[in-house]
mmCIF file with all atom_site columns, C-alpha atoms in Angstrom:
data_model
loop_
_atom_site.group_PDB
_atom_site.id
_atom_site.type_symbol
_atom_site.label_atom_id
_atom_site.label_alt_id
_atom_site.label_comp_id
_atom_site.label_asym_id
_atom_site.label_entity_id
_atom_site.label_seq_id
_atom_site.pdbx_PDB_ins_code
_atom_site.Cartn_x
_atom_site.Cartn_y
_atom_site.Cartn_z
_atom_site.occupancy
_atom_site.B_iso_or_equiv
_atom_site.pdbx_formal_charge
_atom_site.auth_seq_id
_atom_site.auth_comp_id
_atom_site.auth_asym_id
_atom_site.auth_atom_id
_atom_site.pdbx_PDB_model_num
ATOM 1   C CA . UNK A 1 1   ? 27.064  -15.819 2.737   1.00 0.00 ? 182 UNK A CA 1
ATOM 2   C CA . UNK A 1 2   ? 24.869  -17.866 4.435   1.00 0.00 ? 183 UNK A CA 1
ATOM 3   C CA . UNK A 1 3   ? 22.379  -14.375 5.026   1.00 0.00 ? 184 UNK A CA 1
ATOM 4   C CA . UNK A 1 4   ? 22.643  -13.914 1.080   1.00 0.00 ? 185 UNK A CA 1
ATOM 5   C CA . UNK A 1 5   ? 21.538  -17.488 0.394   1.00 0.00 ? 186 UNK A CA 1
ATOM 6   C CA . UNK A 1 6   ? 18.824  -17.130 3.648   1.00 0.00 ? 187 UNK A CA 1
ATOM 7   C CA . UNK A 1 7   ? 17.356  -13.364 1.745   1.00 0.00 ? 188 UNK A CA 1
ATOM 8   C CA . UNK A 1 8   ? 17.635  -15.237 -1.490  1.00 0.00 ? 189 UNK A CA 1
ATOM 9   C CA . UNK A 1 9   ? 15.593  -17.948 -0.532  1.00 0.00 ? 190 UNK A CA 1
ATOM 10  C CA . UNK A 1 10  ? 12.832  -15.979 1.338   1.00 0.00 ? 191 UNK A CA 1
ATOM 11  C CA . UNK A 1 11  ? 12.433  -13.601 -2.157  1.00 0.00 ? 192 UNK A CA 1
ATOM 12  C CA . UNK A 1 12  ? 11.839  -16.794 -4.125  1.00 0.00 ? 193 UNK A CA 1
ATOM 13  C CA . UNK A 1 13  ? 9.286   -17.934 -1.708  1.00 0.00 ? 194 UNK A CA 1
ATOM 14  C CA . UNK A 1 14  ? 7.555   -14.426 -1.649  1.00 0.00 ? 195 UNK A CA 1
ATOM 15  C CA . UNK A 1 15  ? 7.725   -13.974 -5.567  1.00 0.00 ? 196 UNK A CA 1
ATOM 16  C CA . UNK A 1 16  ? 5.740   -18.092 -5.705  1.00 0.00 ? 197 UNK A CA 1
ATOM 17  C CA . UNK A 1 17  ? 3.592   -16.851 -3.480  1.00 0.00 ? 198 UNK A CA 1
ATOM 18  C CA . UNK A 1 18  ? 2.722   -14.023 -5.438  1.00 0.00 ? 199 UNK A CA 1
ATOM 19  C CA . UNK A 1 19  ? 2.628   -15.433 -8.443  1.00 0.00 ? 200 UNK A CA 1
ATOM 20  C CA . UNK A 1 20  ? -0.491  -18.371 -6.950  1.00 0.00 ? 201 UNK A CA 1
ATOM 21  C CA . UNK A 1 21  ? -2.124  -15.353 -4.895  1.00 0.00 ? 202 UNK A CA 1
ATOM 22  C CA . UNK A 1 22  ? -2.856  -13.904 -8.321  1.00 0.00 ? 203 UNK A CA 1
ATOM 23  C CA . UNK A 1 23  ? -3.952  -17.370 -9.302  1.00 0.00 ? 204 UNK A CA 1
ATOM 24  C CA . UNK A 1 24  ? -6.142  -18.786 -7.186  1.00 0.00 ? 205 UNK A CA 1
ATOM 25  C CA . UNK A 1 25  ? -6.853  -16.145 -5.129  1.00 0.00 ? 206 UNK A CA 1
ATOM 26  C CA . UNK A 1 26  ? -6.037  -16.465 -1.161  1.00 0.00 ? 207 UNK A CA 1
ATOM 27  C CA . UNK A 1 27  ? -8.448  -19.033 0.072   1.00 0.00 ? 208 UNK A CA 1
ATOM 28  C CA . UNK A 1 28  ? -8.020  -21.598 -2.624  1.00 0.00 ? 209 UNK A CA 1
ATOM 29  C CA . UNK A 1 29  ? -4.200  -21.021 -2.362  1.00 0.00 ? 210 UNK A CA 1
ATOM 30  C CA . UNK A 1 30  ? -2.908  -23.901 0.039   1.00 0.00 ? 211 UNK A CA 1
ATOM 31  C CA . UNK A 1 31  ? 1.087   -24.117 1.321   1.00 0.00 ? 212 UNK A CA 1
ATOM 32  C CA . UNK A 1 32  ? 1.341   -27.328 -0.506  1.00 0.00 ? 213 UNK A CA 1
ATOM 33  C CA . UNK A 1 33  ? 1.477   -25.162 -3.668  1.00 0.00 ? 214 UNK A CA 1
ATOM 34  C CA . UNK A 1 34  ? 3.078   -22.539 -2.783  1.00 0.00 ? 215 UNK A CA 1
ATOM 35  C CA . UNK A 1 35  ? 5.919   -24.939 -1.850  1.00 0.00 ? 216 UNK A CA 1
ATOM 36  C CA . UNK A 1 36  ? 5.875   -26.553 -4.725  1.00 0.00 ? 217 UNK A CA 1
ATOM 37  C CA . UNK A 1 37  ? 6.317   -23.236 -7.098  1.00 0.00 ? 218 UNK A CA 1
ATOM 38  C CA . UNK A 1 38  ? 9.075   -21.462 -4.871  1.00 0.00 ? 219 UNK A CA 1
ATOM 39  C CA . UNK A 1 39  ? 10.632  -25.531 -4.987  1.00 0.00 ? 220 UNK A CA 1
ATOM 40  C CA . UNK A 1 40  ? 11.196  -25.614 -1.271  1.00 0.00 ? 221 UNK A CA 1
ATOM 41  C CA . UNK A 1 41  ? 10.662  -27.467 0.915   1.00 0.00 ? 222 UNK A CA 1
ATOM 42  C CA . UNK A 1 42  ? 7.831   -28.159 3.578   1.00 0.00 ? 223 UNK A CA 1
ATOM 43  C CA . UNK A 1 43  ? 10.017  -27.885 6.862   1.00 0.00 ? 224 UNK A CA 1
ATOM 44  C CA . UNK A 1 44  ? 11.876  -24.141 4.856   1.00 0.00 ? 225 UNK A CA 1
ATOM 45  C CA . UNK A 1 45  ? 8.910   -22.689 4.123   1.00 0.00 ? 226 UNK A CA 1
ATOM 46  C CA . UNK A 1 46  ? 6.947   -22.619 7.749   1.00 0.00 ? 227 UNK A CA 1
ATOM 47  C CA . UNK A 1 47  ? 10.632  -21.678 8.555   1.00 0.00 ? 228 UNK A CA 1
ATOM 48  C CA . UNK A 1 48  ? 9.987   -17.707 6.706   1.00 0.00 ? 229 UNK A CA 1
ATOM 49  C CA . UNK A 1 49  ? 6.487   -18.556 7.257   1.00 0.00 ? 230 UNK A CA 1
ATOM 50  C CA . UNK A 1 50  ? 4.756   -19.696 10.169  1.00 0.00 ? 231 UNK A CA 1
ATOM 51  C CA . UNK A 1 51  ? 1.085   -19.199 8.188   1.00 0.00 ? 232 UNK A CA 1
ATOM 52  C CA . UNK A 1 52  ? -0.451  -18.337 5.330   1.00 0.00 ? 233 UNK A CA 1
ATOM 53  C CA . UNK A 1 53  ? -2.153  -15.121 6.908   1.00 0.00 ? 234 UNK A CA 1
ATOM 54  C CA . UNK A 1 54  ? 1.164   -14.082 7.775   1.00 0.00 ? 235 UNK A CA 1
ATOM 55  C CA . UNK A 1 55  ? 2.150   -14.860 3.687   1.00 0.00 ? 236 UNK A CA 1
ATOM 56  C CA . UNK A 1 56  ? -0.332  -13.312 1.861   1.00 0.00 ? 237 UNK A CA 1
ATOM 57  C CA . UNK A 1 57  ? 0.832   -9.962  3.657   1.00 0.00 ? 238 UNK A CA 1
ATOM 58  C CA . UNK A 1 58  ? 4.433   -10.209 3.118   1.00 0.00 ? 239 UNK A CA 1
ATOM 59  C CA . UNK A 1 59  ? 4.226   -11.039 -0.447  1.00 0.00 ? 240 UNK A CA 1
ATOM 60  C CA . UNK A 1 60  ? 1.536   -8.729  -1.190  1.00 0.00 ? 241 UNK A CA 1
ATOM 61  C CA . UNK A 1 61  ? 3.266   -6.487  0.136   1.00 0.00 ? 242 UNK A CA 1
ATOM 62  C CA . UNK A 1 62  ? 7.135   -7.174  -1.484  1.00 0.00 ? 243 UNK A CA 1
ATOM 63  C CA . UNK A 1 63  ? 5.084   -6.850  -4.576  1.00 0.00 ? 244 UNK A CA 1
ATOM 64  C CA . UNK A 1 64  ? 3.626   -3.250  -4.326  1.00 0.00 ? 245 UNK A CA 1
ATOM 65  C CA . UNK A 1 65  ? 6.858   -2.398  -2.821  1.00 0.00 ? 246 UNK A CA 1
ATOM 66  C CA . UNK A 1 66  ? 8.594   -3.364  -6.029  1.00 0.00 ? 247 UNK A CA 1
ATOM 67  C CA . UNK A 1 67  ? 5.708   -1.902  -8.245  1.00 0.00 ? 248 UNK A CA 1
ATOM 68  C CA . UNK A 1 68  ? 5.388   1.392   -6.348  1.00 0.00 ? 249 UNK A CA 1
ATOM 69  C CA . UNK A 1 69  ? 6.479   4.217   -8.370  1.00 0.00 ? 250 UNK A CA 1
ATOM 70  C CA . UNK A 1 70  ? 8.776   5.864   -4.576  1.00 0.00 ? 251 UNK A CA 1
ATOM 71  C CA . UNK A 1 71  ? 9.366   9.012   -7.032  1.00 0.00 ? 252 UNK A CA 1
ATOM 72  C CA . UNK A 1 72  ? 5.966   9.789   -7.272  1.00 0.00 ? 253 UNK A CA 1
ATOM 73  C CA . UNK A 1 73  ? 4.842   10.616  -3.419  1.00 0.00 ? 254 UNK A CA 1
ATOM 74  C CA . UNK A 1 74  ? 8.224   12.106  -2.895  1.00 0.00 ? 255 UNK A CA 1
ATOM 75  C CA . UNK A 1 75  ? 11.227  13.652  -4.645  1.00 0.00 ? 256 UNK A CA 1
ATOM 76  C CA . UNK A 1 76  ? 14.238  15.887  -3.098  1.00 0.00 ? 257 UNK A CA 1
ATOM 77  C CA . UNK A 1 77  ? 13.774  18.333  -6.228  1.00 0.00 ? 258 UNK A CA 1
ATOM 78  C CA . UNK A 1 78  ? 11.431  20.636  -6.001  1.00 0.00 ? 259 UNK A CA 1
ATOM 79  C CA . UNK A 1 79  ? 7.684   20.841  -6.523  1.00 0.00 ? 260 UNK A CA 1
ATOM 80  C CA . UNK A 1 80  ? 6.938   22.744  -9.262  1.00 0.00 ? 261 UNK A CA 1
ATOM 81  C CA . UNK A 1 81  ? 3.534   21.538  -9.956  1.00 0.00 ? 262 UNK A CA 1
ATOM 82  C CA . UNK A 1 82  ? 1.910   20.542  -6.309  1.00 0.00 ? 263 UNK A CA 1
ATOM 83  C CA . UNK A 1 83  ? -1.767  19.587  -7.493  1.00 0.00 ? 264 UNK A CA 1
ATOM 84  C CA . UNK A 1 84  ? -0.929  17.299  -9.932  1.00 0.00 ? 265 UNK A CA 1
ATOM 85  C CA . UNK A 1 85  ? 1.694   15.943  -7.799  1.00 0.00 ? 266 UNK A CA 1
ATOM 86  C CA . UNK A 1 86  ? -0.674  15.187  -5.681  1.00 0.00 ? 267 UNK A CA 1
ATOM 87  C CA . UNK A 1 87  ? -3.583  13.917  -8.230  1.00 0.00 ? 268 UNK A CA 1
ATOM 88  C CA . UNK A 1 88  ? -1.465  11.487  -9.239  1.00 0.00 ? 269 UNK A CA 1
ATOM 89  C CA . UNK A 1 89  ? -0.193  9.756   -6.140  1.00 0.00 ? 270 UNK A CA 1
ATOM 90  C CA . UNK A 1 90  ? -3.913  10.194  -5.251  1.00 0.00 ? 271 UNK A CA 1
ATOM 91  C CA . UNK A 1 91  ? -5.057  7.552   -8.018  1.00 0.00 ? 272 UNK A CA 1
ATOM 92  C CA . UNK A 1 92  ? -2.511  5.466   -7.160  1.00 0.00 ? 273 UNK A CA 1
ATOM 93  C CA . UNK A 1 93  ? -2.908  5.281   -4.195  1.00 0.00 ? 274 UNK A CA 1
ATOM 94  C CA . UNK A 1 94  ? -6.344  3.948   -4.614  1.00 0.00 ? 275 UNK A CA 1
ATOM 95  C CA . UNK A 1 95  ? -5.355  1.604   -7.511  1.00 0.00 ? 276 UNK A CA 1
ATOM 96  C CA . UNK A 1 96  ? -2.931  -0.213  -5.459  1.00 0.00 ? 277 UNK A CA 1
ATOM 97  C CA . UNK A 1 97  ? -5.813  -0.291  -1.718  1.00 0.00 ? 278 UNK A CA 1
ATOM 98  C CA . UNK A 1 98  ? -8.846  -0.839  -3.802  1.00 0.00 ? 279 UNK A CA 1
ATOM 99  C CA . UNK A 1 99  ? -7.307  -3.784  -6.148  1.00 0.00 ? 280 UNK A CA 1
ATOM 100 C CA . UNK A 1 100 ? -8.624  -7.277  -5.661  1.00 0.00 ? 281 UNK A CA 1
ATOM 101 C CA . UNK A 1 101 ? -5.531  -7.554  -3.128  1.00 0.00 ? 282 UNK A CA 1
ATOM 102 C CA . UNK A 1 102 ? -5.122  -4.272  -2.056  1.00 0.00 ? 283 UNK A CA 1
ATOM 103 C CA . UNK A 1 103 ? -9.171  -5.128  -0.323  1.00 0.00 ? 284 UNK A CA 1
ATOM 104 C CA . UNK A 1 104 ? -8.565  -8.720  0.232   1.00 0.00 ? 285 UNK A CA 1
ATOM 105 C CA . UNK A 1 105 ? -5.116  -7.773  2.197   1.00 0.00 ? 286 UNK A CA 1
ATOM 106 C CA . UNK A 1 106 ? -6.975  -4.784  4.480   1.00 0.00 ? 287 UNK A CA 1
ATOM 107 C CA . UNK A 1 107 ? -9.677  -7.373  4.855   1.00 0.00 ? 288 UNK A CA 1
ATOM 108 C CA . UNK A 1 108 ? -7.595  -9.966  5.858   1.00 0.00 ? 289 UNK A CA 1
ATOM 109 C CA . UNK A 1 109 ? -5.786  -7.727  8.814   1.00 0.00 ? 290 UNK A CA 1
ATOM 110 C CA . UNK A 1 110 ? -9.483  -6.434  9.598   1.00 0.00 ? 291 UNK A CA 1
ATOM 111 C CA . UNK A 1 111 ? -10.562 -10.274 10.278  1.00 0.00 ? 292 UNK A CA 1
ATOM 112 C CA . UNK A 1 112 ? -7.633  -11.267 11.642  1.00 0.00 ? 293 UNK A CA 1
ATOM 113 C CA . UNK A 1 113 ? -7.274  -7.902  14.368  1.00 0.00 ? 294 UNK A CA 1
ATOM 114 C CA . UNK A 1 114 ? -6.486  -10.548 17.021  1.00 0.00 ? 295 UNK A CA 1
ATOM 115 C CA . UNK A 1 115 ? -2.725  -11.094 15.963  1.00 0.00 ? 296 UNK A CA 1
ATOM 116 C CA . UNK A 1 116 ? -2.031  -7.206  16.847  1.00 0.00 ? 297 UNK A CA 1
ATOM 117 C CA . UNK A 1 117 ? 1.405   -8.363  15.430  1.00 0.00 ? 298 UNK A CA 1
ATOM 118 C CA . UNK A 1 118 ? 1.000   -8.881  11.832  1.00 0.00 ? 299 UNK A CA 1
ATOM 119 C CA . UNK A 1 119 ? -1.279  -5.998  11.484  1.00 0.00 ? 300 UNK A CA 1
ATOM 120 C CA . UNK A 1 120 ? 1.717   -4.391  13.610  1.00 0.00 ? 301 UNK A CA 1
ATOM 121 C CA . UNK A 1 121 ? 4.169   -5.487  10.329  1.00 0.00 ? 302 UNK A CA 1
ATOM 122 C CA . UNK A 1 122 ? 2.490   -4.775  7.600   1.00 0.00 ? 303 UNK A CA 1
ATOM 123 C CA . UNK A 1 123 ? 2.042   -0.940  8.835   1.00 0.00 ? 304 UNK A CA 1
ATOM 124 C CA . UNK A 1 124 ? 5.430   -1.252  9.215   1.00 0.00 ? 305 UNK A CA 1
ATOM 125 C CA . UNK A 1 125 ? 6.310   -2.472  6.020   1.00 0.00 ? 306 UNK A CA 1
ATOM 126 C CA . UNK A 1 126 ? 3.713   -0.181  4.336   1.00 0.00 ? 307 UNK A CA 1
ATOM 127 C CA . UNK A 1 127 ? 1.863   2.563   5.770   1.00 0.00 ? 308 UNK A CA 1
ATOM 128 C CA . UNK A 1 128 ? 3.897   3.234   8.067   1.00 0.00 ? 309 UNK A CA 1
ATOM 129 C CA . UNK A 1 129 ? 6.199   4.365   5.190   1.00 0.00 ? 310 UNK A CA 1
ATOM 130 C CA . UNK A 1 130 ? 4.035   6.028   3.339   1.00 0.00 ? 311 UNK A CA 1
ATOM 131 C CA . UNK A 1 131 ? 2.588   8.030   5.418   1.00 0.00 ? 312 UNK A CA 1
ATOM 132 C CA . UNK A 1 132 ? 6.555   9.753   6.814   1.00 0.00 ? 313 UNK A CA 1
ATOM 133 C CA . UNK A 1 133 ? 6.846   10.569  3.013   1.00 0.00 ? 314 UNK A CA 1
ATOM 134 C CA . UNK A 1 134 ? 3.549   11.959  2.060   1.00 0.00 ? 315 UNK A CA 1
ATOM 135 C CA . UNK A 1 135 ? 4.942   14.039  5.497   1.00 0.00 ? 316 UNK A CA 1
ATOM 136 C CA . UNK A 1 136 ? 8.355   15.135  3.977   1.00 0.00 ? 317 UNK A CA 1
ATOM 137 C CA . UNK A 1 137 ? 6.001   15.674  0.605   1.00 0.00 ? 318 UNK A CA 1
ATOM 138 C CA . UNK A 1 138 ? 3.686   17.820  2.558   1.00 0.00 ? 319 UNK A CA 1
ATOM 139 C CA . UNK A 1 139 ? 6.275   19.929  4.690   1.00 0.00 ? 320 UNK A CA 1
ATOM 140 C CA . UNK A 1 140 ? 8.408   20.258  1.581   1.00 0.00 ? 321 UNK A CA 1
ATOM 141 C CA . UNK A 1 141 ? 5.385   22.132  0.167   1.00 0.00 ? 322 UNK A CA 1
ATOM 142 C CA . UNK A 1 142 ? 5.300   24.173  3.059   1.00 0.00 ? 323 UNK A CA 1
ATOM 143 C CA . UNK A 1 143 ? 8.799   25.153  3.329   1.00 0.00 ? 324 UNK A CA 1
ATOM 144 C CA . UNK A 1 144 ? 8.602   26.064  -0.446  1.00 0.00 ? 325 UNK A CA 1
ATOM 145 C CA . UNK A 1 145 ? 5.560   28.074  0.374   1.00 0.00 ? 326 UNK A CA 1
ATOM 146 C CA . UNK A 1 146 ? 2.755   26.004  -1.843  1.00 0.00 ? 327 UNK A CA 1
ATOM 147 C CA . UNK A 1 147 ? 1.052   25.021  1.873   1.00 0.00 ? 328 UNK A CA 1
ATOM 148 C CA . UNK A 1 148 ? 0.350   27.453  4.614   1.00 0.00 ? 329 UNK A CA 1
ATOM 149 C CA . UNK A 1 149 ? 2.292   26.657  7.557   1.00 0.00 ? 330 UNK A CA 1
ATOM 150 C CA . UNK A 1 150 ? 0.463   23.788  9.758   1.00 0.00 ? 331 UNK A CA 1
ATOM 151 C CA . UNK A 1 151 ? 1.267   20.008  10.942  1.00 0.00 ? 332 UNK A CA 1
ATOM 152 C CA . UNK A 1 152 ? 1.905   17.530  8.406   1.00 0.00 ? 333 UNK A CA 1
ATOM 153 C CA . UNK A 1 153 ? 0.936   14.680  10.656  1.00 0.00 ? 334 UNK A CA 1
ATOM 154 C CA . UNK A 1 154 ? -2.217  15.747  10.617  1.00 0.00 ? 335 UNK A CA 1
ATOM 155 C CA . UNK A 1 155 ? -3.186  17.302  7.077   1.00 0.00 ? 336 UNK A CA 1
ATOM 156 C CA . UNK A 1 156 ? -1.851  13.497  5.979   1.00 0.00 ? 337 UNK A CA 1
ATOM 157 C CA . UNK A 1 157 ? -4.272  12.099  7.580   1.00 0.00 ? 338 UNK A CA 1
ATOM 158 C CA . UNK A 1 158 ? -6.375  14.696  5.878   1.00 0.00 ? 339 UNK A CA 1
ATOM 159 C CA . UNK A 1 159 ? -5.431  14.145  2.672   1.00 0.00 ? 340 UNK A CA 1
ATOM 160 C CA . UNK A 1 160 ? -5.913  10.457  3.394   1.00 0.00 ? 341 UNK A CA 1
ATOM 161 C CA . UNK A 1 161 ? -9.495  10.081  4.452   1.00 0.00 ? 342 UNK A CA 1
ATOM 162 C CA . UNK A 1 162 ? -10.139 12.845  2.034   1.00 0.00 ? 343 UNK A CA 1
ATOM 163 C CA . UNK A 1 163 ? -8.543  10.762  -1.521  1.00 0.00 ? 344 UNK A CA 1
ATOM 164 C CA . UNK A 1 164 ? -10.514 7.466   0.338   1.00 0.00 ? 345 UNK A CA 1
ATOM 165 C CA . UNK A 1 165 ? -13.457 8.835   0.684   1.00 0.00 ? 346 UNK A CA 1
ATOM 166 C CA . UNK A 1 166 ? -15.385 7.904   -1.711  1.00 0.00 ? 347 UNK A CA 1
ATOM 167 C CA . UNK A 1 167 ? -14.522 4.084   -2.062  1.00 0.00 ? 348 UNK A CA 1
ATOM 168 C CA . UNK A 1 168 ? -14.324 3.664   1.173   1.00 0.00 ? 349 UNK A CA 1
ATOM 169 C CA . UNK A 1 169 ? -17.419 2.166   1.725   1.00 0.00 ? 350 UNK A CA 1
ATOM 170 C CA . UNK A 1 170 ? -16.248 -1.209  -0.515  1.00 0.00 ? 351 UNK A CA 1
ATOM 171 C CA . UNK A 1 171 ? -13.312 -1.600  1.675   1.00 0.00 ? 352 UNK A CA 1
ATOM 172 C CA . UNK A 1 172 ? -16.162 -1.983  4.649   1.00 0.00 ? 353 UNK A CA 1
ATOM 173 C CA . UNK A 1 173 ? -19.447 -2.844  3.038   1.00 0.00 ? 354 UNK A CA 1
ATOM 174 C CA . UNK A 1 174 ? -17.831 -5.386  0.364   1.00 0.00 ? 355 UNK A CA 1
ATOM 175 C CA . UNK A 1 175 ? -19.738 -3.646  -2.330  1.00 0.00 ? 356 UNK A CA 1
ATOM 176 C CA . UNK A 1 176 ? -19.340 -4.230  -6.492  1.00 0.00 ? 357 UNK A CA 1
ATOM 177 C CA . UNK A 1 177 ? -18.720 -1.232  -7.703  1.00 0.00 ? 358 UNK A CA 1
ATOM 178 C CA . UNK A 1 178 ? -16.988 -1.024  -10.177 1.00 0.00 ? 359 UNK A CA 1
ATOM 179 C CA . UNK A 1 179 ? -13.216 0.403   -9.780  1.00 0.00 ? 360 UNK A CA 1
ATOM 180 C CA . UNK A 1 180 ? -13.098 3.077   -13.665 1.00 0.00 ? 361 UNK A CA 1
ATOM 181 C CA . UNK A 1 181 ? -10.805 5.042   -14.528 1.00 0.00 ? 362 UNK A CA 1
ATOM 182 C CA . UNK A 1 182 ? -12.832 7.695   -15.002 1.00 0.00 ? 363 UNK A CA 1
ATOM 183 C CA . UNK A 1 183 ? -13.353 8.112   -11.878 1.00 0.00 ? 364 UNK A CA 1
ATOM 184 C CA . UNK A 1 184 ? -9.989  7.097   -10.180 1.00 0.00 ? 365 UNK A CA 1
ATOM 185 C CA . UNK A 1 185 ? -8.954  10.868  -12.358 1.00 0.00 ? 366 UNK A CA 1
ATOM 186 C CA . UNK A 1 186 ? -12.131 12.578  -11.258 1.00 0.00 ? 367 UNK A CA 1
ATOM 187 C CA . UNK A 1 187 ? -12.028 11.814  -6.970  1.00 0.00 ? 368 UNK A CA 1
ATOM 188 C CA . UNK A 1 188 ? -8.829  12.411  -7.400  1.00 0.00 ? 369 UNK A CA 1
ATOM 189 C CA . UNK A 1 189 ? -9.345  15.705  -8.217  1.00 0.00 ? 370 UNK A CA 1
ATOM 190 C CA . UNK A 1 190 ? -12.179 15.904  -6.173  1.00 0.00 ? 371 UNK A CA 1
ATOM 191 C CA . UNK A 1 191 ? -10.010 14.943  -3.257  1.00 0.00 ? 372 UNK A CA 1
ATOM 192 C CA . UNK A 1 192 ? -7.509  17.364  -3.833  1.00 0.00 ? 373 UNK A CA 1
ATOM 193 C CA . UNK A 1 193 ? -9.303  20.458  -4.885  1.00 0.00 ? 374 UNK A CA 1
ATOM 194 C CA . UNK A 1 194 ? -11.246 20.337  -1.241  1.00 0.00 ? 375 UNK A CA 1
ATOM 195 C CA . UNK A 1 195 ? -6.873  19.429  0.320   1.00 0.00 ? 376 UNK A CA 1
ATOM 196 C CA . UNK A 1 196 ? -6.297  22.542  -1.377  1.00 0.00 ? 377 UNK A CA 1
ATOM 197 C CA . UNK A 1 197 ? -8.892  24.868  -0.603  1.00 0.00 ? 378 UNK A CA 1
ATOM 198 C CA . UNK A 1 198 ? -8.165  23.969  3.315   1.00 0.00 ? 379 UNK A CA 1
ATOM 199 C CA . UNK A 1 199 ? -4.357  23.729  2.804   1.00 0.00 ? 380 UNK A CA 1
ATOM 200 C CA . UNK A 1 200 ? -3.066  25.563  -0.292  1.00 0.00 ? 381 UNK A CA 1
ATOM 201 C CA . UNK A 1 201 ? -1.734  28.940  0.030   1.00 0.00 ? 382 UNK A CA 1
#
């Protein structure tokens, strides 16, 4: 029972933090504001999350996992239209990775390189799972003859790089470029077409 209550409290804090960060942004948000929103004591808040940085990362990962459609990434049934599936996946990845929150979490991790535990935890909760599911998707396409035989560990890296190729300067240089749906859709088509030129059967 105590474990159930513990998880309920943790989720309540994560939900409260996500709401406050959305309204105020990372820099302006205080732990006191999150404590008030979650209606917990300061000791309880810091018992679960020792720093604002850690809580920010965990709240965004929680929100991303709650909102992300896992069936878009990997469906155990046969994939009849691989290109359409990959294009939809690319669009979904770009929308999250280059949203204000997506950029904020990645920039925070870059700035917090001196805290490898934070980066490792973020990787294990987010990218590591996504990479594994993407490799499974590519392996399934290989098994079905839609892609050439190859090592999906390598092609997964190529696929992610192509998907982000037109947007990565926004992350690294803080460029204020409008992320329009037209750009996302066109860039996704270009990325997947390039990928399939290399790997399609």
